[in-house]
Amino acid sequence: MKRRALWSTALIAPLALYGCGSAAAPESSGEGGGALVVWDWKSGDATAESYIEQAKADFAERHPDVEVEFVAQPFDQYYNLLGTAIQSGEGPDVMLFNGGGQLRDRTDALLPLEDYLAEDMERLAGWEAFSDGGHVYAAPVTLQGHPLYYNKALYEEAGLDPEAPAATWEAFLADCAQLEEATGADCFAMGNKEGYGIQFFLSGLGPGVLTSAEYDAWIAGDRDWTSPGVKRIFELWVEAEQAGLNNDGVNSTAMFNDEFALFDGGEAAHVIGLMSDVGHWKEFGEFLDPADVGVMPAPLVNPDAVPFLPYDGGIGYGVAEWTEDPELAADLVRSLTSTAALEAFYADAGAIASDTTIDASGAGPAAAAIVAAIPTGRPALHVALSAETLELMGRLSQQLLSGSATVDDALAQLAESDGAA
Amino acid sequence: MPTGSPPIPAGPATAGPAGDLAPAAARRAARGPRRGSNERFPRAERLAPYLLVLPAVLVIAVFRLYPLALGVNFSFTGDGDRNGQPVGWDNYTALFADPLFTASMRNVGLLVLLLPVAVAIPGLLATFVYLRVPGHRVYRSVYFFPAVLSPVIIGAIFNLLLSFDGPVNALLGAVGIGPVDWLGDPGIAMFAVVGVHIWATFGMALVVFLAGFATLDASLIDAARVDGASLPKVVRHVIVPGLSRTIQFVVVTTMIGMLTSMFGLLYVMTGGGPEGSTYLPEYYIWFQQGQMGRPALASAASTVLFGVMLVVGMAQIAVLRRAGRED
């Protein structure tokens, strides 16, 4: 019996010993002196090859003895892997982020960069999505936004003027009815399986609903979820579904890439897409004629609203707070956002780069329209929300479509989640 | 599950868990004198058994119990701003207040309720194969085929089949039934995923059933047939009782499979949606850890899942042990 007790003690001792204190004390550590490790999900793409080459060359010129290693992670696992690295306080020196919630949730692990990047502030656009609490945590590489694309060929087929899309919501609904009757195409291609559809809807159509003051307040963090404007956007989300503007089975249609495939295939006349990466002008232009891909401002629901292009910094490189030589890592970030590198990225990947000095006039009407709208653009509504609120919004938007929640219910829950964040 | 308790010092001959009752009693009676002789053994010889089990115990302690303890401890610390600080039961409170987590636990309950279906399907099909329905050789290999496909491939296939404008709905439309949003309706999606999981995994259970049938006495079935028993009666009164141990084994392994290996299908087919209706604890843990950056909350969820698995595992061991005694 005595021996049995001894054994039990031996087994339980570690349990008891580690029952106190923390298992997650972040430690500082880094890579060896002459090496920097970069994590991203882009450097493995063929279309990003010349971009990475340019950036490496730019960096090697200034720091010839420093070795830079790019580790391309799979995107769907990226934040999982990064979360684990941050938890252990060890990992890459420089890492790629999506702007907005994903970055803001992890600013603890990032180095404020405004002092290192002061010279680039003018040249690059899209800083807001990488800033939090007055600090800049990453430098934008691409701009990401939510233009409302439309299919000019379908407009023509339906007898509408493809160069004069509807400016108001009423006119837009009338156009959609005409489009559906003449071509059989749905008004919107919509995929909300992942809960992303509502994010694009909110950001894409929000500028036509909220007044300038309401919009600014939202972006600044002063969000009134029960205001008539915000409520109107969510009502539109429900009305669009009930009025049959969307394709069938929105909640089981994946945005990536079933929704975009519907637009590509001419089965829907409009889609709220992206500016860079995927689901954008270049991709649509590969299926439709590039000249048939149009970009229109959000139709005005509220006559007091002035529509503009909603966009933010899309992806950007940040520096880990545990890196050994912050200045060196920040220099690498500067190389990754140099004009030559970004020009290569724009040309090969079709991304709208953050560098405002790049000329994009030769890439078709949609890209030209987007670039022309950048100076007057403002941050997108959904990017200002935390990852947690976005997740909840995705779930609630599915409930709104299936009728198992009301707009008021949903907004109350979102206000609570947003207030807690 | 940690089952690394050391052998109880009761002499070199310890009875296995499935040992019969009467011989066990006899052995107990025989232990008395042996224990006496034990004390005359040299010290080294007495320590030898412990030395021999030590590596196994160490492996379990270091690689199982210690990380488990770390995980449990971690679940009492905070996330984000409170990273590393002790927060008491906050994570557990947050967990049970989170409708996603409670939904995932309800889905575990649903899986338990669907278990009989998951066992009956391979059982029934194996019966048909055993009774040599026409083409039974073909079915035997065809049924096993899905078991060799990875969940990701199966998920992708069924994503296409079950999409709103997919072939299944086209077929339903042809016979005049309206389209069903298989993966977009919160009341249906979980059943769709479980259905696919059963389709994907029943081949293994079928093989186990066929092995069980091989031990069945064919003359009993022949006798029942001579006596004029119908097929349902043969199944009910001859086959099921004859296969009781096989059925119990399949129940246990199917339950484990449902609780631990649906992540791939969920990830590919629904991503936890629609409306969070297809979350399982495993998926929730992954989601909170990586997507939401809340590893401590994920640890709390893991601890709860561990508790649930412990209870289910104990119940299963009890069932298996009872099955062993019946023979």
XYZ file of C-alpha atoms in Angstrom:
748
model
C 0.000 0.000 0.000
C 2.852 2.313 0.891
C 4.448 1.728 -2.484
C 1.175 2.426 -4.202
C 0.974 5.766 -2.464
C 4.510 6.520 -3.538
C 3.665 5.838 -7.148
C 0.571 7.959 -7.008
C 2.594 10.789 -5.513
C 5.167 10.490 -8.247
C 2.483 10.725 -10.888
C 0.501 13.495 -9.298
C 3.481 15.615 -8.292
C 3.967 17.213 -11.706
C 0.257 17.955 -11.892
C 0.374 19.688 -8.558
C 3.641 21.460 -9.219
C 2.453 23.008 -12.429
C -0.947 23.826 -11.065
C 0.333 27.228 -10.105
C 1.832 29.953 -12.189
C 1.564 30.486 -15.889
C 2.224 28.168 -18.751
C 2.350 31.011 -21.213
C 4.987 33.483 -20.207
C 6.092 35.023 -23.481
C 9.823 34.959 -23.759
C 11.956 37.092 -25.925
C 14.100 35.343 -28.444
C 15.106 35.778 -32.002
C 16.985 34.493 -34.964
C 20.744 34.688 -35.165
C 22.393 38.063 -35.856
C 22.759 37.942 -39.618
C 19.462 36.417 -40.595
C 15.833 37.471 -40.821
C 12.896 35.127 -41.162
C 9.741 36.282 -42.920
C 6.392 34.516 -42.716
C 3.724 35.101 -45.303
C 1.331 33.264 -47.573
C 2.372 35.082 -50.734
C 6.015 34.343 -51.427
C 5.207 30.849 -52.731
C 2.898 32.193 -55.465
C 4.306 32.360 -58.976
C 2.721 35.784 -59.405
C 4.617 37.143 -56.408
C 8.006 35.833 -57.484
C 9.269 39.010 -59.140
C 7.948 41.082 -56.227
C 9.947 39.048 -53.711
C 13.012 39.146 -55.971
C 12.841 42.930 -56.221
C 12.398 43.352 -52.493
C 15.285 40.998 -51.738
C 17.548 42.846 -54.182
C 16.630 46.186 -52.630
C 17.388 44.879 -49.147
C 20.627 43.140 -50.197
C 21.918 46.441 -51.526
C 21.714 48.005 -48.097
C 22.514 44.934 -45.987
C 24.638 42.588 -48.089
C 25.535 40.206 -45.186
C 22.054 39.658 -43.862
C 20.331 36.535 -45.008
C 16.583 36.720 -45.549
C 14.495 33.583 -45.493
C 10.909 33.656 -46.742
C 8.651 30.956 -45.310
C 5.393 30.657 -47.235
C 2.641 29.263 -44.992
C -0.707 28.004 -46.276
C -3.184 30.843 -45.885
C -5.985 28.844 -44.298
C -3.622 27.827 -41.488
C -1.676 31.072 -41.345
C -3.201 32.726 -38.292
C -3.280 29.399 -36.475
C 0.450 28.993 -36.973
C 1.108 32.625 -36.181
C -1.016 32.393 -33.042
C 1.078 29.462 -31.858
C 4.306 31.316 -32.637
C 3.118 34.391 -30.759
C 2.042 32.252 -27.844
C 5.531 30.826 -27.561
C 7.164 34.212 -28.150
C 9.314 32.725 -30.871
C 8.904 32.886 -34.564
C 9.497 35.055 -37.598
C 11.043 38.523 -37.406
C 8.807 39.932 -40.101
C 5.313 38.715 -40.868
C 2.520 39.420 -43.293
C -0.899 40.498 -42.025
C -4.306 41.248 -43.398
C -5.286 44.753 -42.394
C -7.886 45.301 -39.700
C -8.969 42.861 -37.011
C -6.369 40.161 -37.594
C -3.602 42.704 -37.011
C -5.300 44.653 -34.222
C -5.887 41.473 -32.230
C -2.158 40.822 -32.227
C -0.583 44.235 -31.691
C 0.872 42.972 -28.394
C 3.282 40.884 -30.419
C 4.199 43.663 -32.864
C 6.629 46.520 -32.856
C 5.356 50.093 -33.462
C 6.934 51.125 -36.741
C 6.014 54.791 -37.221
C 9.522 56.000 -36.382
C 11.167 53.663 -38.869
C 8.742 54.257 -41.719
C 8.309 58.027 -41.497
C 9.703 58.560 -44.996
C 7.147 56.230 -46.590
C 4.051 57.762 -45.033
C 3.369 60.056 -48.007
C 4.165 57.599 -50.783
C 2.049 54.699 -49.504
C -1.712 54.632 -48.899
C -3.786 52.449 -46.620
C -2.101 52.975 -43.251
C -5.314 53.032 -41.181
C -5.853 49.287 -41.466
C -2.432 48.684 -39.926
C -2.691 51.238 -37.148
C -4.073 50.898 -33.667
C -4.070 53.276 -30.736
C -1.964 55.852 -32.565
C 0.762 53.403 -33.565
C 1.536 51.926 -36.953
C 2.219 48.174 -36.809
C 2.737 47.257 -40.455
C 3.456 48.830 -43.812
C 0.801 48.332 -46.509
C 1.748 46.332 -49.597
C -1.569 46.242 -51.401
C -4.811 48.089 -51.031
C -7.928 46.086 -50.478
C -11.373 47.417 -51.031
C -14.877 46.525 -52.064
C -15.888 48.015 -55.395
C -19.300 47.133 -56.793
C -18.522 45.409 -60.084
C -21.087 45.000 -62.829
C -21.230 43.102 -66.091
C -21.520 45.595 -68.940
C -22.397 42.903 -71.484
C -25.480 41.919 -69.450
C -26.464 45.576 -69.161
C -26.304 45.907 -72.914
C -28.284 42.697 -73.413
C -30.995 44.035 -71.110
C -31.140 47.322 -73.002
C -29.539 49.346 -70.222
C -26.773 51.884 -70.747
C -23.611 50.143 -69.537
C -21.860 53.472 -69.056
C -24.588 54.903 -66.842
C -25.361 52.441 -64.036
C -28.049 53.354 -61.510
C -27.148 56.067 -59.026
C -29.988 55.476 -56.566
C -31.268 52.316 -54.896
C -34.726 52.620 -56.523
C -33.186 52.912 -59.979
C -30.869 50.030 -59.146
C -33.816 47.786 -58.208
C -35.556 48.715 -61.464
C -32.394 47.875 -63.426
C -32.116 44.553 -61.642
C -35.688 43.650 -62.509
C -34.989 44.479 -66.139
C -31.727 42.519 -66.077
C -33.384 39.444 -64.616
C -36.234 39.558 -67.108
C -34.056 40.064 -70.159
C -31.054 37.890 -69.323
C -32.171 35.596 -66.497
C -29.178 36.755 -64.488
C -29.513 37.395 -60.762
C -28.910 40.917 -59.549
C -26.206 39.971 -57.035
C -23.808 37.078 -56.907
C -23.763 36.402 -53.178
C -21.973 33.770 -51.118
C -22.341 33.785 -47.350
C -21.283 30.256 -46.434
C -18.240 31.553 -44.566
C -20.167 34.592 -43.332
C -18.129 36.924 -45.514
C -21.061 37.996 -47.700
C -22.386 40.387 -45.069
C -18.956 41.968 -44.622
C -18.745 42.833 -48.302
C -22.372 43.949 -48.355
C -21.869 46.248 -45.372
C -18.717 47.785 -46.761
C -19.758 47.835 -50.410
C -23.174 49.450 -49.947
C -22.559 51.296 -46.654
C -21.187 54.438 -48.377
C -24.565 54.856 -50.107
C -26.468 54.648 -46.828
C -24.498 56.402 -44.099
C -23.904 60.142 -44.032
C -20.352 61.364 -43.983
C -20.513 62.119 -40.261
C -21.998 58.710 -39.418
C -19.342 57.047 -41.503
C -16.470 58.870 -39.834
C -17.854 58.123 -36.389
C -18.078 54.416 -37.250
C -14.475 54.296 -38.447
C -13.305 56.241 -35.409
C -14.797 53.557 -33.171
C -17.907 55.445 -32.129
C -20.417 52.979 -33.554
C -24.147 53.330 -33.018
C -25.539 49.992 -34.124
C -29.119 51.085 -33.605
C -28.884 54.253 -35.692
C -31.320 54.372 -38.627
C -28.488 54.239 -41.162
C -26.844 51.101 -39.783
C -30.223 49.464 -39.320
C -31.080 50.310 -42.933
C -28.005 48.441 -44.215
C -29.020 45.275 -42.390
C -32.609 45.678 -43.554
C -31.316 45.931 -47.110
C -29.407 42.678 -46.546
C -32.678 40.946 -45.677
C -34.729 42.744 -48.345
C -32.259 41.866 -51.093
C -32.675 38.190 -50.247
C -36.447 38.373 -49.910
C -36.785 40.280 -53.168
C -34.867 37.540 -54.948
C -31.914 39.757 -55.888
C -29.397 37.093 -54.796
C -28.588 33.739 -56.305
C -30.197 30.706 -54.629
C -28.673 29.105 -51.541
C -26.672 32.104 -50.324
C -25.856 30.440 -46.990
C -24.396 27.393 -48.705
C -22.570 29.268 -51.461
C -18.914 29.876 -50.676
C -17.724 33.366 -51.493
C -14.327 31.912 -52.430
C -14.900 31.075 -55.151
C -18.457 29.979 -55.985
C -19.826 33.500 -55.651
C -17.220 34.950 -57.969
C -17.706 32.048 -60.374
C -21.355 33.070 -60.743
C -20.277 36.564 -61.776
C -17.536 35.207 -64.010
C -20.065 32.976 -65.734
C -22.486 35.843 -66.416
C -25.102 34.322 -64.099
C -25.242 37.453 -61.964
C -25.012 41.060 -63.035
C -23.335 42.563 -59.955
C -20.886 41.442 -57.358
C -19.229 43.231 -54.472
C -15.689 42.057 -55.045
C -12.177 42.877 -54.010
C -9.480 45.101 -55.461
C -6.471 42.819 -55.024
C -5.579 39.123 -54.721
C -8.732 37.296 -55.834
C -12.267 38.166 -56.846
C -11.036 41.328 -58.494
C -10.940 43.161 -61.846
C -8.055 41.120 -63.210
C -9.664 37.770 -62.387
C -13.056 38.834 -63.742
C -11.319 40.116 -66.866
C -9.941 36.657 -67.532
C -13.447 35.195 -67.852
C -15.408 38.169 -69.101
C -13.967 40.612 -71.580
C -11.891 43.095 -69.523
C -13.813 45.893 -71.257
C -17.083 44.424 -69.921
C -16.070 44.619 -66.281
C -17.418 47.868 -64.881
C -17.105 49.453 -61.449
C -19.952 51.568 -60.121
C -20.346 53.597 -56.945
C -22.744 52.273 -54.326
C -26.321 53.206 -55.289
C -27.633 55.949 -53.002
C -30.146 54.746 -50.449
C -29.861 57.926 -48.423
C -29.867 61.090 -50.574
C -27.514 62.762 -48.069
C -24.785 60.179 -48.558
C -21.893 60.768 -50.936
C -20.583 57.446 -52.232
C -16.876 56.770 -52.426
C -14.612 53.762 -52.785
C -14.307 51.824 -49.507
C -10.765 50.543 -49.182
C -7.992 49.919 -46.678
C -4.510 48.633 -46.590
C -4.930 45.052 -47.806
C -1.896 43.129 -46.713
C 1.165 44.541 -45.027
C 4.345 43.457 -43.345
C 4.854 43.973 -39.618
C 7.795 43.339 -37.285
C 7.647 40.997 -34.304
C 8.391 42.602 -30.952
C 10.845 39.794 -30.151
C 13.126 40.449 -33.113
C 16.739 41.091 -32.142
C 17.458 44.060 -34.347
C 14.256 46.075 -34.900
C 15.943 48.540 -37.214
C 17.144 45.779 -39.515
C 13.717 44.156 -39.631
C 12.060 47.522 -40.293
C 14.506 48.056 -43.142
C 13.338 44.791 -44.656
C 9.755 46.011 -44.384
C 10.806 49.160 -46.234
C 12.333 47.024 -49.005
C 9.142 44.992 -49.213
C 7.218 48.198 -49.828
C 9.719 49.854 -52.177
C 8.300 51.270 -55.403
C 10.177 48.813 -57.622
C 8.918 45.791 -55.672
C 5.333 47.019 -55.547
C 5.378 47.816 -59.252
C 6.342 44.216 -59.945
C 3.555 42.979 -57.645
C 0.975 45.152 -59.382
C 2.089 44.029 -62.839
C 2.241 40.284 -62.103
C -0.432 39.652 -59.498
C -2.885 42.329 -60.555
C -2.944 43.775 -57.062
C -3.741 47.440 -56.522
C -0.488 48.331 -54.786
C -0.305 50.738 -51.883
C 2.227 52.916 -53.720
C 0.344 55.917 -55.077
C 3.118 56.733 -57.534
C 2.482 53.624 -59.687
C 0.670 54.283 -62.975
C -2.290 51.889 -63.478
C -3.957 53.487 -66.460
C -3.102 50.662 -68.859
C -4.959 47.879 -67.034
C -8.516 48.305 -68.337
C -11.497 50.446 -67.325
C -12.204 48.706 -64.002
C -8.677 49.125 -62.667
C -8.566 52.689 -63.940
C -11.864 53.482 -62.210
C -10.603 51.974 -58.947
C -7.280 53.802 -59.013
C -9.042 57.050 -59.862
C -11.259 56.620 -56.793
C -8.419 56.002 -54.349
C -7.710 59.649 -53.434
C -11.309 60.166 -52.248
C -11.723 56.705 -50.744
C -12.211 55.929 -47.066
C -11.679 52.853 -44.878
C -14.244 50.069 -45.263
C -16.858 49.681 -42.522
C -16.248 46.030 -41.674
C -12.476 46.358 -41.411
C -12.950 48.527 -38.326
C -14.574 45.601 -36.470
C -12.799 43.022 -34.321
C -12.405 39.460 -35.561
C -14.860 38.354 -32.883
C -17.567 40.782 -33.951
C -17.022 39.841 -37.588
C -17.460 36.171 -36.751
C -20.685 36.943 -34.884
C -21.874 39.143 -37.739
C -21.288 36.265 -40.154
C -23.397 33.921 -38.072
C -26.157 36.478 -37.498
C -26.252 37.356 -41.195
C -27.005 33.707 -41.938
C -29.788 33.795 -39.362
C -31.169 36.964 -40.944
C -31.333 35.244 -44.310
C -33.005 32.126 -42.939
C -35.414 34.237 -40.913
C -34.370 32.869 -37.514
C -33.305 36.299 -36.255
C -34.659 39.794 -36.674
C -32.610 42.832 -37.622
C -33.168 44.354 -34.173
C -32.013 41.156 -32.441
C -28.932 40.945 -34.584
C -27.987 44.582 -34.091
C -28.408 44.293 -30.316
C -26.032 41.327 -30.233
C -23.543 43.049 -32.491
C -23.629 46.213 -30.378
C -22.880 44.127 -27.302
C -20.009 42.270 -28.959
C -18.581 45.463 -30.444
C -18.861 47.266 -27.121
C -17.013 44.479 -25.321
C -14.169 44.399 -27.837
C -6.570 8.764 -22.189
C -4.036 8.266 -19.410
C -4.328 4.774 -18.052
C -0.844 4.564 -16.734
C -1.366 3.352 -13.209
C 1.440 1.015 -12.201
C 0.757 -2.641 -11.555
C -0.529 -3.195 -8.095
C 2.165 -4.978 -6.107
C 0.317 -8.243 -5.725
C 2.801 -10.691 -7.098
C 3.937 -11.296 -10.635
C 0.670 -12.830 -11.834
C -1.943 -10.063 -12.189
C -5.294 -10.902 -13.653
C -6.396 -9.291 -16.888
C -9.545 -7.185 -16.848
C -11.488 -9.791 -18.779
C -10.541 -12.610 -16.435
C -13.427 -14.851 -15.458
C -14.854 -14.505 -12.002
C -14.409 -17.984 -10.676
C -10.757 -18.500 -11.696
C -10.008 -15.010 -10.348
C -11.301 -16.076 -6.980
C -9.164 -19.162 -7.160
C -6.127 -17.088 -7.940
C -6.844 -14.800 -5.029
C -6.861 -17.809 -2.779
C -3.526 -18.924 -4.190
C -1.899 -15.540 -3.627
C -1.538 -15.809 0.120
C 1.389 -18.217 0.322
C 3.031 -16.671 -2.727
C 3.168 -13.258 -1.115
C 4.957 -14.818 1.817
C 7.609 -16.286 -0.431
C 7.941 -12.903 -2.145
C 9.552 -11.459 0.942
C 12.365 -13.927 0.751
C 13.253 -12.774 -2.776
C 16.382 -10.689 -3.074
C 15.780 -6.939 -3.205
C 16.877 -6.601 -6.862
C 14.398 -9.200 -7.937
C 11.583 -7.465 -6.100
C 12.425 -4.161 -7.774
C 12.788 -5.662 -11.229
C 9.093 -5.399 -12.217
C 9.008 -1.718 -11.394
C 12.185 -1.114 -13.285
C 10.671 -2.841 -16.268
C 7.486 -0.792 -16.277
C 9.351 2.410 -15.507
C 9.986 3.390 -19.162
C 6.323 2.994 -20.021
C 5.247 4.938 -16.959
C 7.759 7.681 -17.692
C 6.602 7.982 -21.289
C 3.009 8.313 -20.140
C 3.894 10.757 -17.389
C 6.163 12.959 -19.482
C 4.332 12.921 -22.791
C 0.739 12.516 -21.656
C 0.104 13.536 -18.078
C 2.490 16.464 -17.981
C 1.144 18.164 -21.145
C -2.347 17.419 -19.938
C -1.558 19.187 -16.679
C -0.066 22.108 -18.587
C -3.187 22.346 -20.699
C -5.514 22.268 -17.717
C -3.384 24.855 -15.948
C -3.306 27.004 -19.055
C -7.096 27.040 -19.171
C -7.054 29.019 -15.914
C -4.982 31.820 -17.435
C -6.198 34.676 -19.628
C -6.014 35.571 -23.295
C -4.945 38.764 -25.009
C -4.284 41.533 -22.501
C -4.489 39.103 -19.608
C -2.087 36.648 -21.245
C -0.401 34.562 -18.575
C -2.372 35.958 -15.658
C -4.453 33.625 -13.543
C -8.130 34.273 -14.171
C -9.796 31.508 -12.170
C -12.865 30.042 -13.782
C -13.400 32.955 -16.191
C -12.673 30.889 -19.283
C -15.145 28.230 -18.243
C -17.801 30.854 -17.541
C -17.169 32.389 -20.954
C -17.280 28.956 -22.528
C -20.694 28.005 -21.233
C -22.034 31.468 -22.015
C -20.906 31.089 -25.633
C -23.783 29.824 -27.772
C -21.263 28.322 -30.188
C -19.817 26.068 -27.515
C -23.168 25.014 -26.113
C -24.276 24.281 -29.679
C -21.189 22.126 -30.164
C -21.987 20.174 -26.975
C -25.574 19.702 -28.137
C -24.198 18.340 -31.392
C -22.188 15.792 -29.400
C -25.504 14.703 -27.893
C -26.981 14.493 -31.373
C -24.111 12.251 -32.466
C -24.834 9.907 -29.573
C -28.478 9.792 -30.628
C -27.520 9.043 -34.229
C -25.184 6.264 -33.152
C -27.761 3.467 -33.590
C -28.260 4.532 -37.206
C -24.510 4.562 -37.801
C -24.282 1.014 -36.427
C -27.455 -0.344 -38.012
C -26.490 0.610 -41.563
C -23.289 -1.453 -41.810
C -24.968 -4.201 -39.755
C -27.867 -4.461 -42.150
C -25.712 -4.316 -45.251
C -23.358 -6.932 -43.811
C -26.380 -9.144 -43.176
C -27.373 -8.885 -46.822
C -23.837 -9.678 -47.928
C -23.768 -12.627 -45.525
C -27.113 -13.901 -46.791
C -25.626 -13.826 -50.299
C -28.010 -11.452 -52.004
C -27.310 -11.362 -55.737
C -24.065 -9.514 -56.394
C -22.873 -9.754 -52.796
C -19.222 -10.137 -53.859
C -19.331 -6.816 -55.691
C -21.025 -5.060 -52.783
C -18.438 -6.361 -50.351
C -15.657 -4.442 -52.086
C -17.761 -1.475 -53.192
C -18.946 -0.811 -49.644
C -15.398 -0.645 -48.413
C -14.288 1.785 -51.099
C -15.191 5.094 -49.341
C -13.153 4.037 -46.299
C -9.945 4.546 -48.241
C -10.776 8.134 -49.282
C -9.565 11.061 -47.225
C -12.246 13.198 -45.533
C -11.096 16.226 -47.534
C -11.764 14.476 -50.831
C -15.088 13.139 -49.604
C -16.042 16.590 -48.354
C -15.182 18.161 -51.687
C -17.193 15.552 -53.576
C -20.253 16.042 -51.402
C -19.885 19.823 -51.523
C -20.487 19.509 -55.242
C -23.232 16.908 -54.936
C -25.122 18.763 -52.213
C -24.723 22.309 -53.493
C -27.958 24.193 -54.007
C -27.795 23.835 -57.780
C -26.063 20.452 -57.572
C -27.054 17.019 -58.885
C -28.880 15.854 -55.755
C -31.282 18.786 -55.914
C -31.613 18.318 -59.671
C -32.639 14.715 -59.017
C -35.135 15.801 -56.361
C -36.457 18.413 -58.755
C -36.989 15.730 -61.405
C -39.301 13.817 -59.080
C -41.105 16.995 -58.080
C -39.545 17.667 -54.671
C -38.375 21.222 -54.083
C -34.646 21.905 -53.685
C -33.172 21.355 -50.253
C -30.377 23.624 -49.013
C -28.415 20.674 -47.638
C -25.460 22.634 -46.312
C -27.149 26.019 -45.906
C -30.112 25.120 -43.700
C -29.168 24.971 -40.006
C -31.780 22.283 -39.377
C -30.382 19.987 -42.043
C -26.661 20.698 -42.350
C -25.590 18.630 -39.317
C -27.557 15.622 -40.548
C -26.036 16.045 -43.997
C -22.514 16.046 -42.573
C -23.192 13.089 -40.265
C -24.758 11.252 -43.191
C -21.645 11.798 -45.262
C -19.477 10.724 -42.334
C -21.447 7.495 -41.987
C -21.217 6.890 -45.727
C -17.484 7.487 -45.584
C -16.732 5.234 -42.625
C -19.283 2.414 -42.573
C -17.026 0.203 -44.703
C -14.740 -0.489 -41.760
C -17.654 -1.440 -39.496
C -18.996 -3.622 -42.295
C -15.755 -5.577 -42.368
C -15.936 -6.069 -38.602
C -19.515 -7.300 -38.947
C -18.530 -9.718 -41.715
C -15.778 -11.056 -39.465
C -18.417 -11.504 -36.759
C -20.654 -13.363 -39.183
C -17.810 -15.741 -39.931
C -18.050 -16.957 -36.328
C -21.824 -17.372 -36.501
C -23.143 -20.919 -36.559
C -24.761 -21.302 -40.002
C -26.783 -24.296 -38.886
C -28.782 -22.054 -36.513
C -29.918 -19.905 -39.404
C -30.692 -22.940 -41.514
C -32.707 -24.409 -38.677
C -34.667 -21.183 -38.236
C -35.395 -21.110 -41.940
C -36.533 -24.720 -41.949
C -38.874 -23.779 -39.126
C -40.333 -21.101 -41.414
C -38.878 -17.959 -39.825
C -39.106 -14.845 -41.989
C -35.988 -12.751 -42.719
C -36.812 -10.074 -40.111
C -37.313 -12.826 -37.545
C -34.029 -14.475 -38.450
C -32.272 -11.152 -38.042
C -34.032 -10.339 -34.783
C -33.799 -13.706 -33.032
C -30.755 -15.427 -34.513
C -28.311 -12.976 -36.034
C -28.480 -10.113 -33.512
C -28.034 -12.297 -30.415
C -25.239 -14.198 -32.119
C -23.420 -10.988 -32.919
C -23.884 -9.169 -29.628
C -20.158 -8.824 -28.933
C -19.443 -7.648 -32.466
C -22.219 -5.084 -32.223
C -20.838 -3.785 -28.949
C -17.389 -3.462 -30.449
C -18.754 -1.581 -33.471
C -20.756 0.735 -31.189
C -17.619 1.661 -29.277
C -15.405 2.224 -32.309
C -18.107 4.107 -34.227
C -18.686 6.428 -31.279
C -14.983 7.172 -31.015
C -14.846 7.797 -34.756
C -17.773 10.203 -34.651
C -16.370 12.180 -31.748
C -12.806 12.448 -32.944
C -12.619 12.350 -36.709
C -15.251 14.636 -38.128
C -13.041 17.714 -38.184
C -11.919 17.269 -41.789
C -15.465 16.921 -43.086
C -16.706 19.900 -41.070
C -13.795 22.018 -42.213
C -14.400 21.272 -45.859
C -18.181 21.025 -45.946
C -19.595 23.669 -43.611
C -16.850 25.443 -41.703
C -19.055 25.175 -38.600
C -21.933 26.968 -40.304
C -24.627 27.746 -41.191
C -25.426 29.845 -38.144
C -22.884 27.843 -36.170
C -25.124 24.776 -36.359
C -22.422 22.245 -37.241
C -19.824 23.076 -34.620
C -18.300 20.191 -32.711
C -16.008 20.777 -29.702
C -12.953 19.840 -31.739
C -13.772 22.403 -34.398
C -14.532 24.998 -31.725
C -11.137 24.447 -30.108
C -9.346 24.875 -33.406
C -11.396 27.966 -34.187
C -10.771 29.719 -30.869
C -7.100 28.827 -30.772
C -6.155 29.915 -34.234
C -8.798 32.065 -35.801
C -9.797 34.053 -32.737
C -6.410 34.030 -31.001
C -7.831 32.796 -27.686
C -5.693 29.770 -26.807
C -6.590 29.809 -23.115
C -10.292 29.629 -23.905
C -9.478 26.838 -26.341
C -7.659 25.047 -23.515
C -10.730 25.323 -21.337
C -12.807 23.826 -24.151
C -10.224 21.049 -24.526
C -10.445 20.324 -20.826
C -14.224 20.054 -21.018
C -13.941 17.825 -24.092
C -11.413 15.700 -22.221
C -13.908 15.320 -19.391
C -16.639 14.284 -21.813
C -14.362 11.792 -23.533
C -13.313 10.421 -20.152
C -16.933 9.738 -19.221
C -17.717 8.252 -22.637
C -14.530 6.179 -22.520
C -15.292 4.850 -19.022
C -18.797 3.939 -20.111
C -17.416 2.123 -23.123
C -14.879 0.220 -21.049
C -17.703 -0.790 -18.737
C -19.739 -2.010 -21.711
C -16.823 -3.985 -23.110
C -16.039 -5.501 -19.727
C -19.626 -6.585 -19.295
C -19.579 -8.082 -22.769
C -16.491 -10.026 -21.755
C -18.180 -11.417 -18.674
C -21.221 -12.634 -20.564
C -19.243 -15.331 -22.315
